Structures are given as structure tokens and as C-alpha cells.
Short mmCIF file of C-alpha atoms and ligand atoms in Angstrom, two decimals:
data_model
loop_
_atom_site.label_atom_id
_atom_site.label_comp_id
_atom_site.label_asym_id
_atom_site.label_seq_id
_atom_site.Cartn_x
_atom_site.Cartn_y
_atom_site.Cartn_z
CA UNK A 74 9.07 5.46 -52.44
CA UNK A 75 7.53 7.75 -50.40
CA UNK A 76 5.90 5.70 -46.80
CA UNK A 77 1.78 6.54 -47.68
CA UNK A 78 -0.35 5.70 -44.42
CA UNK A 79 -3.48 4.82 -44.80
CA UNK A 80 -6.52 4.50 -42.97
CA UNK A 81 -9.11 1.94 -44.39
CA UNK A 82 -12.61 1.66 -43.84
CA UNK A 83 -15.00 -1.90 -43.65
CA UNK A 84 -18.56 -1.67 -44.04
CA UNK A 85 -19.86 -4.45 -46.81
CA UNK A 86 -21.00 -7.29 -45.02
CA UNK A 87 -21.02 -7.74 -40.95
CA UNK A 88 -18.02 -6.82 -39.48
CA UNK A 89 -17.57 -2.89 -38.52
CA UNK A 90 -13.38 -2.74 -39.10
CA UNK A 91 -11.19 0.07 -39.13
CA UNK A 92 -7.17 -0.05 -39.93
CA UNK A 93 -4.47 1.96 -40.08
CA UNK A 94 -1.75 0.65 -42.44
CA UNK A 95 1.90 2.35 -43.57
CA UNK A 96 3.30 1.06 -47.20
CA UNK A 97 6.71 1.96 -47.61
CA UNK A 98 9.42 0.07 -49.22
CA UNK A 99 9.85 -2.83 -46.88
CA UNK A 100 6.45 -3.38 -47.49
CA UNK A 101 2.86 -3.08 -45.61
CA UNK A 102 2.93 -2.42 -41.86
CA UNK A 103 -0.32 -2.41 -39.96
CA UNK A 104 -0.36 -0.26 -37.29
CA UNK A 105 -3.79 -0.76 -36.11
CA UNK A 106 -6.39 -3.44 -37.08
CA UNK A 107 -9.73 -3.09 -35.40
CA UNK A 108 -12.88 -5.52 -36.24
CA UNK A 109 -16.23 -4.71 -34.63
CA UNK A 110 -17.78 -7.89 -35.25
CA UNK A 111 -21.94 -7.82 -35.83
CA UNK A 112 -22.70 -11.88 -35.08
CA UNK A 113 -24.92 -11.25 -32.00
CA UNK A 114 -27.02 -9.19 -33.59
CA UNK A 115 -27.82 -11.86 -36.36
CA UNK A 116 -27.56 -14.71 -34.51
CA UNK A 117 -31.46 -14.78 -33.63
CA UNK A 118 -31.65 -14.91 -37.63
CA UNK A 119 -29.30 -17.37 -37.65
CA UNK A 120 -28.39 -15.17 -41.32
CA UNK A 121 -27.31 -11.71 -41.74
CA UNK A 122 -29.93 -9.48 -42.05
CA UNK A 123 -29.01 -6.44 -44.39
CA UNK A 124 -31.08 -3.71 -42.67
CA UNK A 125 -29.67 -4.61 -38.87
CA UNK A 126 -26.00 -4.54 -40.79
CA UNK A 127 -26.35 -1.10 -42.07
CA UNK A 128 -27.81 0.30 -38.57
CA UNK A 129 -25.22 -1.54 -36.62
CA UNK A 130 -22.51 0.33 -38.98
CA UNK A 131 -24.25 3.25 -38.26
CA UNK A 132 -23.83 2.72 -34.49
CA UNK A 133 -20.17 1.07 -34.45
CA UNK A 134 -18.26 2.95 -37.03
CA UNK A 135 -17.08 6.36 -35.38
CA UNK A 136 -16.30 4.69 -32.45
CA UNK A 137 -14.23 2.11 -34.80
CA UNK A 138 -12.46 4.72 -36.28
CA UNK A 139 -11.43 6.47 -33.31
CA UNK A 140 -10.08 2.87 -31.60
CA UNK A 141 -8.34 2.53 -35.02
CA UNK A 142 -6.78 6.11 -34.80
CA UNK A 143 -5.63 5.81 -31.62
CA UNK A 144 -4.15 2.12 -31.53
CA UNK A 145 -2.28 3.68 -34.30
CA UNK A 146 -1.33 6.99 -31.84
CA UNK A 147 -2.53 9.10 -34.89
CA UNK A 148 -4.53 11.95 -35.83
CA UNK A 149 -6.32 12.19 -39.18
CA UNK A 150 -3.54 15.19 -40.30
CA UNK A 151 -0.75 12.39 -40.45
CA UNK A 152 -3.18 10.57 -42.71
CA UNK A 153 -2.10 10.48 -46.79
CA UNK A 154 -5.02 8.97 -47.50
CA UNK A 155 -8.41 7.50 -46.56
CA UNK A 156 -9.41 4.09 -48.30
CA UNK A 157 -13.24 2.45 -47.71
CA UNK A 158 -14.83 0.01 -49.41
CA UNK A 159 -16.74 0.45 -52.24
CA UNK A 160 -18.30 -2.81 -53.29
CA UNK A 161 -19.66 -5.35 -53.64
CA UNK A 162 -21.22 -5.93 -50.62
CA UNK A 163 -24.90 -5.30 -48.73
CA UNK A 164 -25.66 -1.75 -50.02
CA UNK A 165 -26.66 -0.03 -47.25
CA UNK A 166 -23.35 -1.09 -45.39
CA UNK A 167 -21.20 0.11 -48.09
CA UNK A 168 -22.57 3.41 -48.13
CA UNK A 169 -21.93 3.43 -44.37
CA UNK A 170 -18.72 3.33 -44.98
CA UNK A 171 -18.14 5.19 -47.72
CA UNK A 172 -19.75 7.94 -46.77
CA UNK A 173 -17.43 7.79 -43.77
CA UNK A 174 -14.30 8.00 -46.08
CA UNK A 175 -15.78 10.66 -48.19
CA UNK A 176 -16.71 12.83 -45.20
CA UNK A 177 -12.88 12.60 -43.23
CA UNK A 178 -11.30 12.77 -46.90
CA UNK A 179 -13.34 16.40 -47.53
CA UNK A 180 -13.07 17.61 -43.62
CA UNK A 181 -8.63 16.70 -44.00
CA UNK A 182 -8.27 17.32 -47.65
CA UNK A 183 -6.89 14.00 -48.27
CA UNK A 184 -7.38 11.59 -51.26
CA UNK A 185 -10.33 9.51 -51.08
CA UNK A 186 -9.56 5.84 -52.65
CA UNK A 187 -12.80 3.57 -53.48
CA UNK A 188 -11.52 -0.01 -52.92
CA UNK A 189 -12.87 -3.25 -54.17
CA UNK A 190 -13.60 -5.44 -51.42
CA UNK A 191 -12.55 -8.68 -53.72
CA UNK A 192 -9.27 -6.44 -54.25
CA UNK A 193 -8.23 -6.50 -50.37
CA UNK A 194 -9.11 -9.87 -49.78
CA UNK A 195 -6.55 -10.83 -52.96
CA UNK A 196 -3.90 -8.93 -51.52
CA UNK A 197 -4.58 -9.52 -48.00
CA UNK A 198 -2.14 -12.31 -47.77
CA UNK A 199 0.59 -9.55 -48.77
CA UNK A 200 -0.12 -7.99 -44.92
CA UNK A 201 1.80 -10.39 -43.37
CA UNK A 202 5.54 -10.64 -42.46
CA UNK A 203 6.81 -12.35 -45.78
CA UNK A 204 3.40 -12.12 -47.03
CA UNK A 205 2.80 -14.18 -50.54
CA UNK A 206 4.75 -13.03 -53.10
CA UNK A 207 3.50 -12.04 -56.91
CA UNK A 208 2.05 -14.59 -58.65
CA UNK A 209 -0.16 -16.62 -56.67
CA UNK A 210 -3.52 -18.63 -56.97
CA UNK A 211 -5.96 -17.75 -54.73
CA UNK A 212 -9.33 -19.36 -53.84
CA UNK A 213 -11.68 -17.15 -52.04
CA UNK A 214 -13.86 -18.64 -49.81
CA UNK A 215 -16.56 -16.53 -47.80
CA UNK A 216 -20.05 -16.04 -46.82
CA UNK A 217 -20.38 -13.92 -50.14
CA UNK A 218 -17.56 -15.04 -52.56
CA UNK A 219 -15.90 -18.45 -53.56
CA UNK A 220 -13.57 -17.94 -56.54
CA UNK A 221 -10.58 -18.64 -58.14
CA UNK A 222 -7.99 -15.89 -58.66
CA UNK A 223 -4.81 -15.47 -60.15
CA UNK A 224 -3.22 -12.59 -58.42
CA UNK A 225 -0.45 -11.67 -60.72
CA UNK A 226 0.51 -8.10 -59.60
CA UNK A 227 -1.11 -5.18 -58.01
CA UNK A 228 -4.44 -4.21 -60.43
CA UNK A 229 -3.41 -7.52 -62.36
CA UNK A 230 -6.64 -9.99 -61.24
CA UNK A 231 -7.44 -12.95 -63.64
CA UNK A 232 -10.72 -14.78 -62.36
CA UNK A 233 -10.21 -18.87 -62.96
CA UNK A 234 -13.60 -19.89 -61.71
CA UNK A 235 -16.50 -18.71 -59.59
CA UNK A 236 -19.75 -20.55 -57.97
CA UNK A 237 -22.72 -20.78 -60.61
CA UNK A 238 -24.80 -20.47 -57.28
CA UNK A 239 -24.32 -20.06 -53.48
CA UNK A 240 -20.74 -18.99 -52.00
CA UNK A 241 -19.17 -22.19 -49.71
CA UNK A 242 -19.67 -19.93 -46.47
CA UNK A 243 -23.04 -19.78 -47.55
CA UNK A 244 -23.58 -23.26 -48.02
CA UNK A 245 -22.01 -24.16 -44.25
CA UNK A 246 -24.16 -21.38 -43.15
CA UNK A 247 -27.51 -22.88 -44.29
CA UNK A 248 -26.95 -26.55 -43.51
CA UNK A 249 -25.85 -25.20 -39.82
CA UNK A 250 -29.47 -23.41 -39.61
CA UNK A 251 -31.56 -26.74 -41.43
CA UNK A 252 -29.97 -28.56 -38.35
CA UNK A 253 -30.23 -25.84 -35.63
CA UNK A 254 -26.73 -25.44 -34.78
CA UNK A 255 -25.78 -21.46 -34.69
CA UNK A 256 -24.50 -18.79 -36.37
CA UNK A 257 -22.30 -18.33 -38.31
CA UNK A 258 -22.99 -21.72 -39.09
CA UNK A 259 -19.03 -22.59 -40.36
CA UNK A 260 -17.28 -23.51 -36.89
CA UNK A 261 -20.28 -25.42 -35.62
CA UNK A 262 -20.69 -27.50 -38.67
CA UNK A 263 -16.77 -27.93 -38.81
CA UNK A 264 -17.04 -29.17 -34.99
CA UNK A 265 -19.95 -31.46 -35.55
CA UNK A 266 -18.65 -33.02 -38.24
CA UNK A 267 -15.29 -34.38 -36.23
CA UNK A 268 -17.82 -36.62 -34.36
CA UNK A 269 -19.89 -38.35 -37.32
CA UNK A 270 -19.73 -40.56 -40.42
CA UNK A 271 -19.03 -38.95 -43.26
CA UNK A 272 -19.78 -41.92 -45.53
CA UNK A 273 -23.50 -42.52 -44.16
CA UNK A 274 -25.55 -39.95 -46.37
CA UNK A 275 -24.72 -40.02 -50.37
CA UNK A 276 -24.39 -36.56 -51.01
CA UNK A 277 -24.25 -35.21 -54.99
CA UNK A 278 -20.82 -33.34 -55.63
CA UNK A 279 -21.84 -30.66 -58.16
CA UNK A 280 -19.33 -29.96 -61.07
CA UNK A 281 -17.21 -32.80 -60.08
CA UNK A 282 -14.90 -34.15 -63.00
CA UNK A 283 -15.76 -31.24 -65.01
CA UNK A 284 -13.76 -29.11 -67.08
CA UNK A 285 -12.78 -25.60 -65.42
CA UNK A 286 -12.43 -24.36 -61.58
CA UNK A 287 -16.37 -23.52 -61.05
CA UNK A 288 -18.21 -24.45 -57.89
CA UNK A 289 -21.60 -25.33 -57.77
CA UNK A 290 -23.16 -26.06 -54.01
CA UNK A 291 -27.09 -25.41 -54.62
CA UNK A 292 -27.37 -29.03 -55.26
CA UNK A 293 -25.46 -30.57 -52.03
CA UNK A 294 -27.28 -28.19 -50.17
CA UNK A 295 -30.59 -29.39 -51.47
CA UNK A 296 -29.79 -33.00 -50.73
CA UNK A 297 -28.84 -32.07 -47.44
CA UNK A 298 -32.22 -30.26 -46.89
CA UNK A 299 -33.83 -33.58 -48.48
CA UNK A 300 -32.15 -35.61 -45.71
CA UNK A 301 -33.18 -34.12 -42.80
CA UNK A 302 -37.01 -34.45 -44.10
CA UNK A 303 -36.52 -37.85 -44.22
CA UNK A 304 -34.86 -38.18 -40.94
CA UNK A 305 -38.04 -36.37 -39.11
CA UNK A 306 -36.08 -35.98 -35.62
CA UNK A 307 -32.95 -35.53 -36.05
CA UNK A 308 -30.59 -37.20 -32.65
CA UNK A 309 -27.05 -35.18 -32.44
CA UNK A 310 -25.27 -38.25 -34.30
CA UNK A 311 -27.75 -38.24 -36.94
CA UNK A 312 -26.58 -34.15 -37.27
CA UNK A 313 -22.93 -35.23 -36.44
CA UNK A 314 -23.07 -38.04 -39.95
CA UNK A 315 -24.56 -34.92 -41.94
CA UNK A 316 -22.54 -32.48 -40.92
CA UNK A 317 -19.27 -35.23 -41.54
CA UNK A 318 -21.07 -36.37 -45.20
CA UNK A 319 -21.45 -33.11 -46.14
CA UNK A 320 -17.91 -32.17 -45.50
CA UNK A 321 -16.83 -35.13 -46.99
CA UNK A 322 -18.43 -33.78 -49.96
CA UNK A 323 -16.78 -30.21 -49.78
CA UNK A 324 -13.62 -31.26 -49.69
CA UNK A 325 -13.97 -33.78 -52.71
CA UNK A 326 -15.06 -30.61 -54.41
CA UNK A 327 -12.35 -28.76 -53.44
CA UNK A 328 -9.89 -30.91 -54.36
CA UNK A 329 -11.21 -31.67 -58.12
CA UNK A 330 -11.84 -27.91 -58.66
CA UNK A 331 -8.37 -26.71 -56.60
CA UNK A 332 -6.23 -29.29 -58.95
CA UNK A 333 -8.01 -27.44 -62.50
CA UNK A 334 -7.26 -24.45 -61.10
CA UNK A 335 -3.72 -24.82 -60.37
CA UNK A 336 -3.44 -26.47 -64.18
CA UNK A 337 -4.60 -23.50 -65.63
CA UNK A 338 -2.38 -21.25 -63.27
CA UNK A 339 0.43 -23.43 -64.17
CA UNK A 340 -0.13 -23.16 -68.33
CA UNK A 341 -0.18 -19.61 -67.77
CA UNK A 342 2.71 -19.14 -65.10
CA UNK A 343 5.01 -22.56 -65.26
CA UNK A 344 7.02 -21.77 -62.36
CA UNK A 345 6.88 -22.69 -59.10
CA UNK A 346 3.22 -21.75 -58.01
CA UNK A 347 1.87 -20.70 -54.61
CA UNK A 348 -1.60 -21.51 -53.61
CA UNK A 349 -3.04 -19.25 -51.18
CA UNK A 350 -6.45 -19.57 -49.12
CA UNK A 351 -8.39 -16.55 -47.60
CA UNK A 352 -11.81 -15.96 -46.55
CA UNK A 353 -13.45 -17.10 -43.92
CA UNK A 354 -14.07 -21.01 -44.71
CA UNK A 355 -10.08 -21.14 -45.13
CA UNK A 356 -10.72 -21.32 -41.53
CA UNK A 357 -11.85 -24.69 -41.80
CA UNK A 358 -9.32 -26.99 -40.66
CA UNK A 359 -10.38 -30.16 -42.74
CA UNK A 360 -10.27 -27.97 -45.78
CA UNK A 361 -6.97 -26.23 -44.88
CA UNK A 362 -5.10 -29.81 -44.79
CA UNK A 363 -7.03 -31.00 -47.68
CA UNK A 364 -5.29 -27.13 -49.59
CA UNK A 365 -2.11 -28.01 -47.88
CA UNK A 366 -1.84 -31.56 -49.41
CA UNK A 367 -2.86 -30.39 -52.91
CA UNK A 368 0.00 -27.91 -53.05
CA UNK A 369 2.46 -30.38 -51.41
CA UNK A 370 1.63 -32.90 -54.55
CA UNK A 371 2.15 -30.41 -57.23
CA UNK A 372 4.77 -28.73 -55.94
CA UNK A 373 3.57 -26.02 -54.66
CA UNK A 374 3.90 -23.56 -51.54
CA UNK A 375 0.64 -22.82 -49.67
CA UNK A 376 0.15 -20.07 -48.07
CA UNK A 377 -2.48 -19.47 -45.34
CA UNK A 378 -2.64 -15.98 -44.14
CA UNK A 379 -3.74 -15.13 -39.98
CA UNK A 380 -7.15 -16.00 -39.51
CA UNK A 381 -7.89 -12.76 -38.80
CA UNK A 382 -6.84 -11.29 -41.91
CA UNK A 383 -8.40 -14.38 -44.12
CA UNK A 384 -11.52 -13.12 -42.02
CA UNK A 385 -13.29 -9.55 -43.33
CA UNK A 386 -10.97 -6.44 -42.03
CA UNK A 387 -10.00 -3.07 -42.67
CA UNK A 388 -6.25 -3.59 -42.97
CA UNK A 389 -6.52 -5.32 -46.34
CA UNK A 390 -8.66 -2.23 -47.44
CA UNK A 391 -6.32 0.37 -45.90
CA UNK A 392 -3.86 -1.86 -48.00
CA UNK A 393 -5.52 -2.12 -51.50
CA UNK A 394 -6.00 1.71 -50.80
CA UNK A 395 -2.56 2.62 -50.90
CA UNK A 396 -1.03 0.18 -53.69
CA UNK A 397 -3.36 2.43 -55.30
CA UNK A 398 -2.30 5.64 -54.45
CA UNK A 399 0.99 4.70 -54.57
CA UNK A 400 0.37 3.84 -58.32
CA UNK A 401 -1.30 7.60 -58.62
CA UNK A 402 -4.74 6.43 -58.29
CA UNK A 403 -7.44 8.48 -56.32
CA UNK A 404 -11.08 8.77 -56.43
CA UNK A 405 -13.53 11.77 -56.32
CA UNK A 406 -16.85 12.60 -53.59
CA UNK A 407 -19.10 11.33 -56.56
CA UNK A 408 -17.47 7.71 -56.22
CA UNK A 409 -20.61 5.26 -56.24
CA UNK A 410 -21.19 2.64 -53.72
CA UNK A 411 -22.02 -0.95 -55.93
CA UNK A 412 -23.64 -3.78 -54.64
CA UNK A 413 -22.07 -5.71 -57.57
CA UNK A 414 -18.39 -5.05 -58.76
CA UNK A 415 -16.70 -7.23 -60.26
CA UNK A 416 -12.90 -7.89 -59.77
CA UNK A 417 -11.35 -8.16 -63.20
CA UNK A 418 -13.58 -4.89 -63.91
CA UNK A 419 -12.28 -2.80 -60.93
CA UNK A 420 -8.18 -4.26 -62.08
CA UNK A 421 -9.47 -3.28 -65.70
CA UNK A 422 -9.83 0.52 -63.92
CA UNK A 423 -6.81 0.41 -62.12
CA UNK A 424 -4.54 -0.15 -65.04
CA UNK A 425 -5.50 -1.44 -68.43
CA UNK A 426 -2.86 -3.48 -69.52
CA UNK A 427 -0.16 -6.34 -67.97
CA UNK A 428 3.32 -5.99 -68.10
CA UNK A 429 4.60 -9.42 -68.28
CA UNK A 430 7.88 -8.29 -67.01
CA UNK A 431 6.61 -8.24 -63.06
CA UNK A 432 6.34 -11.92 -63.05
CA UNK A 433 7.58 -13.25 -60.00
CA UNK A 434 7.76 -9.28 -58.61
CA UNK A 435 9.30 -9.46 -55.22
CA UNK A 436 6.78 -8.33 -52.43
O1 KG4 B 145 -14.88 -13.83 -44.82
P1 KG4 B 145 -16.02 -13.86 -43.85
O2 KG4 B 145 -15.72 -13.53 -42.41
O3 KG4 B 145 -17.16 -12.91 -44.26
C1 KG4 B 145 -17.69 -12.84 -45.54
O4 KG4 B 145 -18.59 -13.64 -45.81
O5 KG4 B 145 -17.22 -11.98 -46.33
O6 KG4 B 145 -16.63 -15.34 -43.93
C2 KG4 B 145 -17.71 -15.76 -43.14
C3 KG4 B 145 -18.10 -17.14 -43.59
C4 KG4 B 145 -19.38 -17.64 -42.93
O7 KG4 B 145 -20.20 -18.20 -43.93
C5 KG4 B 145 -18.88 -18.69 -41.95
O8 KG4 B 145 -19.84 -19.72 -41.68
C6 KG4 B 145 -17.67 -19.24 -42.68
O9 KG4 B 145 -17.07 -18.08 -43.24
N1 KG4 B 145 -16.77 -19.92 -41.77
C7 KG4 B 145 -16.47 -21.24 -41.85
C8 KG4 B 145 -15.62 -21.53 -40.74
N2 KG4 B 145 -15.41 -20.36 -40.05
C9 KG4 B 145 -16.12 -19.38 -40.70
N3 KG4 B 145 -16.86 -22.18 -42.71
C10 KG4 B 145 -16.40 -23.44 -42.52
N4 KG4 B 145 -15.61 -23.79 -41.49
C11 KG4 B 145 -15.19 -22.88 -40.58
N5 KG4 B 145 -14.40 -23.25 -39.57
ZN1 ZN B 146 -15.11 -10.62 -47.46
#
């Protein structure tokens, strides 16, 4: 094949991110990987807050773009293509972004490639040296998503199971603010926890013992929020046993939904599965070993990619963006930015129909 380099564009939720990224037949090789992160201008909201998003996008992205350009000792000319996200994300980022890509793509006459953000965070755990392999179970764990997907080949997404409510990210990130901790609430709720009980507060585990891979966290979150009314002041071991009981409870969840999950993958697959986390509650550590033991018992490998690609960046974009071109697949100017886009609908796009024959594909 042909080497395409790519430069990809990150704009949907609060990291600012430009890449540059070569595909050629070895595989993907990132030559530059910038992430303007956003958290200190949310952290007074202790949430992020759409409108400052879009404006700090505004600010940050040029300058992004440039770093990202130069890290990569390139000028747009040596470009083959320019891939920004699309969707789903907070609107007015997207379009930040993809107006970005749509204005280099018409100034260099290069091929503009609308990416689904869901898209590079399934393949982002291809980016690395003897990345994951085709097929592999992923569970996608974010501020915005938390889904199951099989990830059977490039364009070939099969969603398993999705939250009926909030994303886990989400759920770490409002207990963290009901107790005053920080933002993003994750790491603090994650550190907390290693100090307290996690047996003193009963907490509900939505969904557990069902049938399926769905998540459901509106309820824990609740009881959590029910708690702390009770408690009135809170000390920091009273926080420390919620933050510990509520973890306790995540990870119970995990592992009921993470072992339906891999049955179905199996029925469908048989072979030797991988399991692979990304996002950026696969930061967790407590949930990372509970992943890692859950593969180890059913024989399969997990696969954790860097932190800072399970984390939102522009080098899973730049390479979603050029699978696709590679495959012949370019978008026009008129390309819409989508707050809502769902996975199996942007594969459905990409190419209609699975040949079983790339099972087990080398990467
Ligand atoms: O993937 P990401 O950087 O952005 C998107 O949401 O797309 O994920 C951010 C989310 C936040 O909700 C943050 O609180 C959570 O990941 N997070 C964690 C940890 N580190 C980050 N959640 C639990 N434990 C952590 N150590
Ligand atoms: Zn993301």
C-alpha cells in the first residue's frame, strides 16, 4: 500500500488535540500527538461546561495544529489527508474542529475525512507497537460513552451493550463533586477510595445478574447522593468509605456485565478472545486489575492501551481517518457536524457488509 499521512483533528469534548499519523504497511506510526487539555477552565464547574469548551477550541486549536505540524517536521503539502472529528460530541466543539479540517482540506486540496469519535477510540488500541489485533472486545469507558464493542475489522463495529443512563466517567465525576473533591472527579475518587471501607454504605448495583452487557449507574449514583444527606457533615473517612463503597460497587458491575459480554463475543468469535479497555476510567487502577483478572479466567489476553491514548486524542482520529482513505473513503465541505452518531451507523457508512474471511486479520 501506498504510506497515507494524516493529520487528525480533536474537538468533541475537552481536550484541544492535534496528530500527525503515517499508515503504511507495517502499520500506524504517530509522528506527533499533541493534547491541549481544557480541565482548568472547568474545574470551577467542577463539570464541563459546553460553551467555555467551544471558545477554548476556538483559542487553542491553530496553535495545536501548528505544535502538531511541526513535532511532525511537516508542512500541510506532505499531508494526504486531513481527518477531524465529526461526532458525537458537544456541538459547538465539533464544529470547531471540523471547520478546521474543512478549511486546511479546501486551502491544500486534500481529502477531507469526517471521523466518528466512537470509531478512533475502537481502534485506538491499534496505535500502539503490537497494538490489538482484529477481533477484540472492547468496553469503552469515558466521561461520555460506556459500551461494549466488538471490533471485528476496520468499519466492522458490533455494539454488545451500552448504559441505559449516565456514562461511568460520568458517574465518578458527579459523586467526586456531591463530596467536594475536584475535577475531573475520576483520580480523586480512585485515590480516596484506597483509604476507606468499601463495605460500610449498601450501595444498589443496577443491572446486576441480568441478561445482556448494559450498564445502568443513575441508581448508585442516587444512593450515593442519598448518603451524604444523611451523613450532614461529611469527615474525610466518612468521604474515604463512600468513595471505597461506591467503587466496590463499580467493579461488581463491571465484572457481571464484562463476563456477558465476553459470552456473547465468544458465541460469535470462539477463538481465543482479547479484551481491551480504553477511555478514560480504564485509567482506574482497581478497575484495570478487576479487567485483567476477568480475561486471565476465561482465557483471554487483555489489552490496555497508553493512558494517553485510552484518554481523548487526535492520533486515534488521524488514525480512523486514514483506514478510511486507505479503503477509498473521503468526505465532501457539506459533511455535517452531529451531536449524536452512532457507531454501528457510521461502520454501516463505511462499508455495508462483513466479510467473514478477515477474522483474526493480522494488524
Ligand atoms: O476519555 P476521557 O478523557 O474523555 C471523555 O469523556 O471522552 O474520559 C474522562 C473521564 C472523566 O469522567 C474522568 O473522571 C474519568 O474519565 N477518569 C477516571 C479516572 N481517570 C479519569 N475515572 C475513574 N478513575 C480514574 N482514575
Ligand atoms: Zn472520548
Amino acid at each position: 500500500m501506498k504510506p497515507l499521512t494524516i493529520l487528525g483533528i480533536e474537538t468533541s469534548c475537552d481536550e484541544t488535540a492535534a496528530a500527525v499519523l503515517r499508515l503504511d504497511e507495517a502499520g500506524p506510526h504517530v509522528l506527533s500527538d499533541v493534547v491541549l487539555g481544557q480541565a482548568a477552565h472547568h474545574a470551577p464547574y467542577r463539570g464541563v461546561v459546553p460553551e467555555i469548551a467551544a471558545r477554548a477550541h476556538v483559542e487553542g486549536l491553530d496553535g495545536t495544529i501548528k505544535a502538531a505540524m511541526a513535532d511532525a517536521g511537516m508542512n500541510f503539502a506532505d499531508l494526504d489527508g486531513v481527518a477531524a472529528t465529526a461526532g458525537p460530541g458537544l456541538i459547538g466543539g465539533v464544529m470547531v474542529g471540523l471547520m478546521a479540517g474543512k478549511a486546511i482540506s479546501l486551502a491544500q486540496n486534500k481529502p477531507l475525512i469526517g471521523v466518528n469519535h466512537l470509531e478512533g477510540h475502537a481502534l485506538s488500541p491499534r496505535l500502539a507497537e503490537g497494538g490489538a489485533t482484529f477481533p477484540y472486545l472492547l468496553l469503552l469507558v469515558s466521561g461520555g460513552h460506556c459500551q461494549f464493542i466488538s471490533v471485528l475489522d476496520v468499519g466492522v463495529y458490533r455494539r454488545l451493550g451500552s448504559t441505559i443512563d449516565d456514562a461511568l466517567g460520568e458517574a465518578f465525576d458527579k459523586l467526586a463533586k456531591l463530596l467536594d473533591l475536584g475535577f475531573p472527579g475520576g483520580p480523586f475518587v480512585e485515590k480516596a477510595a484506597k483509604n476507606g471501607d468499601p463495605k460500610r454504605f449498601a450501595l444498589p448495583r443496577p443491572l446486576l445478574s441480568r441478561e445482556g452487557c448494559d450498564f445502568s449507574f443513575a441508581g448508585l449514583k442516587t444512593a450515593c447522593a442519598r448518603e451524604v444527606a444523611t451523613l450532614g457533615v461529611l469527615t474525610d473517612q466518612d468521604k474515604a468509605d463512600l468513595c471505597a463503597s461506591f467503587q466496590a460497587a463499580v467493579l461488581d458491575i463491571i465484572t457481571d456485565r464484562t463476563r456477558n459480554a465476553m459470552r456473547a463475543f465468544d458465541m460469535v468469535w470462539g477463538a481465543k478472545g482479547r479484551l481491551v479497555a480504553a477511555g478514560g476510567v480504564a485509567a482506574n487502577q482497581a478497575i484495570r486489575g478487576r479487567l485483567e483478572a476477568l480475561a486471565a479466567d476465561r482465557n483471554y489476553d487483555f489489552i490496555a492501551p497508553p493512558l494517553k491514548w485510552c484518554t481523548d486524542n487526535a492520533a486515534m482520529i488521524a488514525l480512523a481517518g486514514a483506514e478510511r482513505l486507505r479503503l477509498g473513503f473521503s468526505d465532501d465541505l457539506s459533511f455535517p457536524a452531529r451531536p449524536r452518531w452512532p457507531l454501528d451507523e457510521a461502520a454501516a457508512r463505511l462499508r455495508p457488509s462483513h466479510k467473514p474471511g478477515r477474522k483474526g486479520a493480522k494488524a
